[in-house]
GROMACS .gro file of C-alpha atoms in nm:
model
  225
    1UNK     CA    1   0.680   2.290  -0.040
    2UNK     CA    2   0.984   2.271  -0.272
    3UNK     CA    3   1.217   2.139  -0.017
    4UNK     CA    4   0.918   1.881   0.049
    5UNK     CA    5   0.893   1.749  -0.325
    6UNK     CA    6   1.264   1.764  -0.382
    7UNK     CA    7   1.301   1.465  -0.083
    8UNK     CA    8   1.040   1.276  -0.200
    9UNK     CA    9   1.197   1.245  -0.557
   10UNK     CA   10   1.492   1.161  -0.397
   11UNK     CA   11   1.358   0.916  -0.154
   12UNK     CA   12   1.184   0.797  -0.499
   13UNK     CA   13   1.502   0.784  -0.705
   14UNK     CA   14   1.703   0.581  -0.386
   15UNK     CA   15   1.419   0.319  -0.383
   16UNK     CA   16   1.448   0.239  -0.793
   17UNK     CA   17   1.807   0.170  -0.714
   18UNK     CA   18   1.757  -0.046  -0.453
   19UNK     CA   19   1.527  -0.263  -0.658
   20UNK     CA   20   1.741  -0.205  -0.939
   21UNK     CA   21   2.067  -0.331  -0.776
   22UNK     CA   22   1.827  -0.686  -0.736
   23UNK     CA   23   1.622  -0.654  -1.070
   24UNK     CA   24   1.829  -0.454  -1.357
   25UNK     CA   25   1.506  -0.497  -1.594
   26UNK     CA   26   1.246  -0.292  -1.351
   27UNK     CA   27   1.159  -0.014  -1.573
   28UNK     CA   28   0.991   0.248  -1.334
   29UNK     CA   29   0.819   0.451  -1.601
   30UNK     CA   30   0.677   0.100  -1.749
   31UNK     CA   31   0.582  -0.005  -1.380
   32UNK     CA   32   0.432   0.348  -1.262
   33UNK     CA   33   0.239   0.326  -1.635
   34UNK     CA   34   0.083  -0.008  -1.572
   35UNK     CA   35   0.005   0.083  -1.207
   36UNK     CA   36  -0.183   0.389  -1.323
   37UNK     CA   37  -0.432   0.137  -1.549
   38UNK     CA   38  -0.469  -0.085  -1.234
   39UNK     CA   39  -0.600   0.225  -1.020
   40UNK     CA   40  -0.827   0.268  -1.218
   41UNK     CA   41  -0.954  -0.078  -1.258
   42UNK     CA   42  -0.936  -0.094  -0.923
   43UNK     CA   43  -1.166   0.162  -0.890
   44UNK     CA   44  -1.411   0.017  -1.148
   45UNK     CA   45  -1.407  -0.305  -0.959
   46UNK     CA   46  -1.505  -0.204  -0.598
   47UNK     CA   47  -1.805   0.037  -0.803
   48UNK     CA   48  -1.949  -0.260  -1.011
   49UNK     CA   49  -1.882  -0.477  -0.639
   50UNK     CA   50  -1.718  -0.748  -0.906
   51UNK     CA   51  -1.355  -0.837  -0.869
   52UNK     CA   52  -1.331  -1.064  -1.215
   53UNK     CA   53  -1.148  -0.785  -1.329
   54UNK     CA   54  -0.877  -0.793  -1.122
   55UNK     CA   55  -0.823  -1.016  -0.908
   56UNK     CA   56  -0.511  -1.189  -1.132
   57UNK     CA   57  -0.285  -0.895  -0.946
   58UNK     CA   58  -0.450  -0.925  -0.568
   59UNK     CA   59  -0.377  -1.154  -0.325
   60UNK     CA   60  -0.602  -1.388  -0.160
   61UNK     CA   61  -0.609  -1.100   0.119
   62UNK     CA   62  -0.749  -0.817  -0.079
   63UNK     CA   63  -0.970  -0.981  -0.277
   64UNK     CA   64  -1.136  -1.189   0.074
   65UNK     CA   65  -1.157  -0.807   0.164
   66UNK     CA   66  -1.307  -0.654  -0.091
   67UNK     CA   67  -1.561  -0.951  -0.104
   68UNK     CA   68  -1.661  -0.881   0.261
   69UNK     CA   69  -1.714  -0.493   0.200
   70UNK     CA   70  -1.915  -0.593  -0.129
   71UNK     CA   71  -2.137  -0.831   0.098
   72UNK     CA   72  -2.234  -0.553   0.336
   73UNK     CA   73  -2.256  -0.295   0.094
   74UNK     CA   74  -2.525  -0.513  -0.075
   75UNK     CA   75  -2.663  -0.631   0.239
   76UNK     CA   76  -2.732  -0.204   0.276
   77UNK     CA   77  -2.858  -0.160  -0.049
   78UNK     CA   78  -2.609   0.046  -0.206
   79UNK     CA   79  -2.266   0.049  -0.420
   80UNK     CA   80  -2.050   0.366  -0.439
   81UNK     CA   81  -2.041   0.525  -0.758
   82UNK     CA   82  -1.672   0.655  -0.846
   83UNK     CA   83  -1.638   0.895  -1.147
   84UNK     CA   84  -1.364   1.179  -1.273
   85UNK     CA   85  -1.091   0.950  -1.158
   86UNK     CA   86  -0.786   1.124  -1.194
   87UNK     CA   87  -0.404   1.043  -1.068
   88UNK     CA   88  -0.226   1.349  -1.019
   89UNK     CA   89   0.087   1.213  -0.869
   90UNK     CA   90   0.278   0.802  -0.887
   91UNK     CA   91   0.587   0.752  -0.678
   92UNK     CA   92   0.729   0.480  -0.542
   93UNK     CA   93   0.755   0.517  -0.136
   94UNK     CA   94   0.954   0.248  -0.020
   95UNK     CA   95   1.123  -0.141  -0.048
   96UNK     CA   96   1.178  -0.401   0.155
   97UNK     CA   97   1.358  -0.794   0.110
   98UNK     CA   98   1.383  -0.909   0.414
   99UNK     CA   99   1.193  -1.238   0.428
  100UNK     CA  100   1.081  -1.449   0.141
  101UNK     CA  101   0.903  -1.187  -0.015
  102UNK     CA  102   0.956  -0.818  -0.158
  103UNK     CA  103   0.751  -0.544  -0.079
  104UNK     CA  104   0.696  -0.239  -0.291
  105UNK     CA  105   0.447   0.067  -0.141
  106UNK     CA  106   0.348   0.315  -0.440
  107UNK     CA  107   0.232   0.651  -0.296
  108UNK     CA  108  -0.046   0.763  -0.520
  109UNK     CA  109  -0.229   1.095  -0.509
  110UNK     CA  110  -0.552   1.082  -0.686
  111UNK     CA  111  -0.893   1.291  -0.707
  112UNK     CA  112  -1.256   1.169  -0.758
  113UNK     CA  113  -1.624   1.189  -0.739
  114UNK     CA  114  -1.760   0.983  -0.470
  115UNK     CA  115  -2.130   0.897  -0.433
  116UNK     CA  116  -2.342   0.640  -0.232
  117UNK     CA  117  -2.598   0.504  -0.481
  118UNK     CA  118  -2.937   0.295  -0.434
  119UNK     CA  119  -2.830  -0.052  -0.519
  120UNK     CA  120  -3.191  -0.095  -0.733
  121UNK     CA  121  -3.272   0.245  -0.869
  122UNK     CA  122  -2.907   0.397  -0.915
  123UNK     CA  123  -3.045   0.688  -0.739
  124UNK     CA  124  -2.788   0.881  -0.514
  125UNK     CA  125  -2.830   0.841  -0.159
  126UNK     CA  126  -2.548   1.046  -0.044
  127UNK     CA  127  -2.191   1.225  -0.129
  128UNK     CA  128  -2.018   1.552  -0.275
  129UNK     CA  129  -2.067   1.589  -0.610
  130UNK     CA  130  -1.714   1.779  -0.641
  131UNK     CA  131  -1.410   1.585  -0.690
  132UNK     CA  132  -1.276   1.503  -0.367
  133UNK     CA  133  -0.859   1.445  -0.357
  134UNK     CA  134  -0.665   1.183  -0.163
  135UNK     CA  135  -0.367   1.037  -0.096
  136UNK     CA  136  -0.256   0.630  -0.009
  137UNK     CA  137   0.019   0.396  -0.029
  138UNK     CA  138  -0.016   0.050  -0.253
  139UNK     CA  139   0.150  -0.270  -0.137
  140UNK     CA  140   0.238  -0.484  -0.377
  141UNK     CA  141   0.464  -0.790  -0.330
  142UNK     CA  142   0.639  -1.088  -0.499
  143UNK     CA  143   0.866  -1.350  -0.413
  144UNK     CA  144   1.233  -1.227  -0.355
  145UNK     CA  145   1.492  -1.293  -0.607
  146UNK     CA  146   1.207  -1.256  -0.913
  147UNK     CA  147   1.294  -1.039  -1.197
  148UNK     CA  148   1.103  -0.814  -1.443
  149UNK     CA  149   0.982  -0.954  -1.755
  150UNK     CA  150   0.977  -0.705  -2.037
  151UNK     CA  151   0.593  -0.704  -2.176
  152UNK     CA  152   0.490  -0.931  -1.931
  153UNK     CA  153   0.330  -0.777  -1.609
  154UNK     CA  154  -0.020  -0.872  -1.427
  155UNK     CA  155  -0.064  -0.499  -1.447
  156UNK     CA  156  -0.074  -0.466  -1.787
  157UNK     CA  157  -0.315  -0.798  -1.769
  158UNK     CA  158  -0.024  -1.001  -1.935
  159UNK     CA  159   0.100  -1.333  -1.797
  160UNK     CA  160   0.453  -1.290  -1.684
  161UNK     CA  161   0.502  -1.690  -1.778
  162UNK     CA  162   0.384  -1.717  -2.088
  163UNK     CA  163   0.275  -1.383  -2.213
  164UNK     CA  164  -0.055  -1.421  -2.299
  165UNK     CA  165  -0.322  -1.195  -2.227
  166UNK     CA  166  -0.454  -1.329  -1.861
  167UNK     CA  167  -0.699  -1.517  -1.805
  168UNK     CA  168  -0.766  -1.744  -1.511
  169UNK     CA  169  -0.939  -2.089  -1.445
  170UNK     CA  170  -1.194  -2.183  -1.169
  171UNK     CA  171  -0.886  -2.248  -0.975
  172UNK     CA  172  -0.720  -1.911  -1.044
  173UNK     CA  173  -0.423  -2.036  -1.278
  174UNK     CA  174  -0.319  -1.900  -1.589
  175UNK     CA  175  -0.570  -2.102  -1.845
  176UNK     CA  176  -0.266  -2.079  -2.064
  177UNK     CA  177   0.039  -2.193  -1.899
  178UNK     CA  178  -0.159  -2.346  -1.536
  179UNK     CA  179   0.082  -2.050  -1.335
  180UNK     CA  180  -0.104  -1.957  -1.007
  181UNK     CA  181  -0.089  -1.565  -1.120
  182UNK     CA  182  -0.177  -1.430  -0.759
  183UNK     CA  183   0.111  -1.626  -0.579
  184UNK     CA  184   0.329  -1.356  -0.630
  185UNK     CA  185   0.640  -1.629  -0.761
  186UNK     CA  186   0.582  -1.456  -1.083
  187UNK     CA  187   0.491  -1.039  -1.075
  188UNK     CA  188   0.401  -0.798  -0.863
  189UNK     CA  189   0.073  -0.860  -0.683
  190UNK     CA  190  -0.160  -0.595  -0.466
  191UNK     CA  191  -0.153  -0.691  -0.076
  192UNK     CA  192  -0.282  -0.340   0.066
  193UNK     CA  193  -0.405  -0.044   0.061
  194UNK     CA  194  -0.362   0.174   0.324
  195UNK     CA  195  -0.413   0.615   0.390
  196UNK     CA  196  -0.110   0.789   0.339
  197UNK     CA  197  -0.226   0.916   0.710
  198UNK     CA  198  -0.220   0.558   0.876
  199UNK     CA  199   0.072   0.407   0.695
  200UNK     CA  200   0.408   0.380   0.853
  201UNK     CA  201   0.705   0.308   0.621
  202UNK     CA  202   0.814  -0.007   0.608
  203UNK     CA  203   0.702  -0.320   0.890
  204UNK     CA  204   0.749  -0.238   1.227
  205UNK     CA  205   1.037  -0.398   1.364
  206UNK     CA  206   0.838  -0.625   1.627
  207UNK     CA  207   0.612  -0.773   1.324
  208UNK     CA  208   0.989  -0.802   1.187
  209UNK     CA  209   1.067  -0.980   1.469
  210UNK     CA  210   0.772  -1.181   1.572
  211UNK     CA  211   0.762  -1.330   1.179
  212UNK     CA  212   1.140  -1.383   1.203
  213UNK     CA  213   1.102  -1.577   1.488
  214UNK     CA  214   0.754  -1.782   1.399
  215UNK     CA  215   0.997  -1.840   1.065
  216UNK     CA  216   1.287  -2.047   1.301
  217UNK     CA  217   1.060  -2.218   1.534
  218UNK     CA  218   0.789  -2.337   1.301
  219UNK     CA  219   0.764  -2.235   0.944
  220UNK     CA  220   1.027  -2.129   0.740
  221UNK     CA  221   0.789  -1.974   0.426
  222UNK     CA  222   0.636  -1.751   0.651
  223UNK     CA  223   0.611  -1.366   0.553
  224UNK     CA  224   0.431  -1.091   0.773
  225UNK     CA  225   0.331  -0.989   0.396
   0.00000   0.00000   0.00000
């Protein structure tokens, strides 16, 4: 178990040099901080089936996700009710910048109660009510060659432009400073969640490939991201 942890906080401590040897102003402690606050209002979000919250830091693909999983949830009659949310353990997996974006997975291990409530009455339909744990890998990106912003992260529900606190037009831009917030050209954005069980570090080197090659012959913007 020892041996286990001790590679991991290596493997964690080799991928905040790599971003730091492109971004000297990533503060990990700062980043792993803020990503702790979005967990949870992550969380909050898919139990209320509302992503107003949030969905400054997700890209188009989450949130078009989460709306779909909202629909049928409320097409069934029910929303999951998520309480004792707790994060045991932050650390940052792994980084890519190949491509015209960067990738960053956070490996998060978390605990909470999970129930299956009636969408009407509130009343519980099914579910433990014992804290159940899990583990899962974050994906966030950004556009490669952006650097960190002190006080100024979508995480922390700041506009990395201008500062101010977010909020977002019918359009999604900053109603401050017009930025398009969820384009990544500006912070760290959400772009999956996946099991720690399914998730394979890094992007398989035929999606690598394939992207690399769609890039040459027809579009030079595109990411596999």
């Amino acid at each position: 178990v020892k041996a286990r942890e001790h590679a991991r906080e290596s493997w964690h401590r080799q991928v905040v040099n790599q971003i730091h040897r492109l971004d000297p102003a990533f503060d990990v402690a700062r980043f792993v901080n803020h990503f702790k606050t979005a967990f949870v209002h992550i969380q909050q979000a898919w139990m209320q089936q509302n992503m107003s919250s949030v969905m400054h830091f997700v890209t188009d693909g989450i949130y078009e996700k989460f709306m779909v999983q909202f629909a049928e949830q409320q097409r069934q009659g029910f929303r999951e009710q998520l309480t004792q949310i707790r994060v045991s353990e932050t650390r940052l997996a792994w980084f890519g910048s190949s491509g015209p974006f960067e990738v960053l997975c956070v490996a998060v291990r978390a605990s909470m109660v999970d129930q299956r409530v009636d969408l009407k009455s509130g009343r519980p339909l099914n579910g433990s009510a014992a804290a159940q744990s899990f583990a899962e890998i974050w994906s966030f990106v950004r556009c490669r060659g952006t650097q960190t912003k002190a006080d100024r992260s979508l995480l922390a529900d700041r506009c990395p432009n201008c500062s101010s606190s977010v909020e977002l037009n019918q359009f999604g831009h900053c109603l401050a400073c017009g930025s398009v917030l969820r384009s990544g050209a500006y912070d760290w954005v959400l772009s999956e969640i996946t099991q720690a069980c399914e998730w394979r570090e890094g992007v398989p080197e035929s999606v690598v490939a394939a992207a690399r090659d769609y890039r040459q012959r027809y579009d030079s913007s595109f990411s596999a991201q």
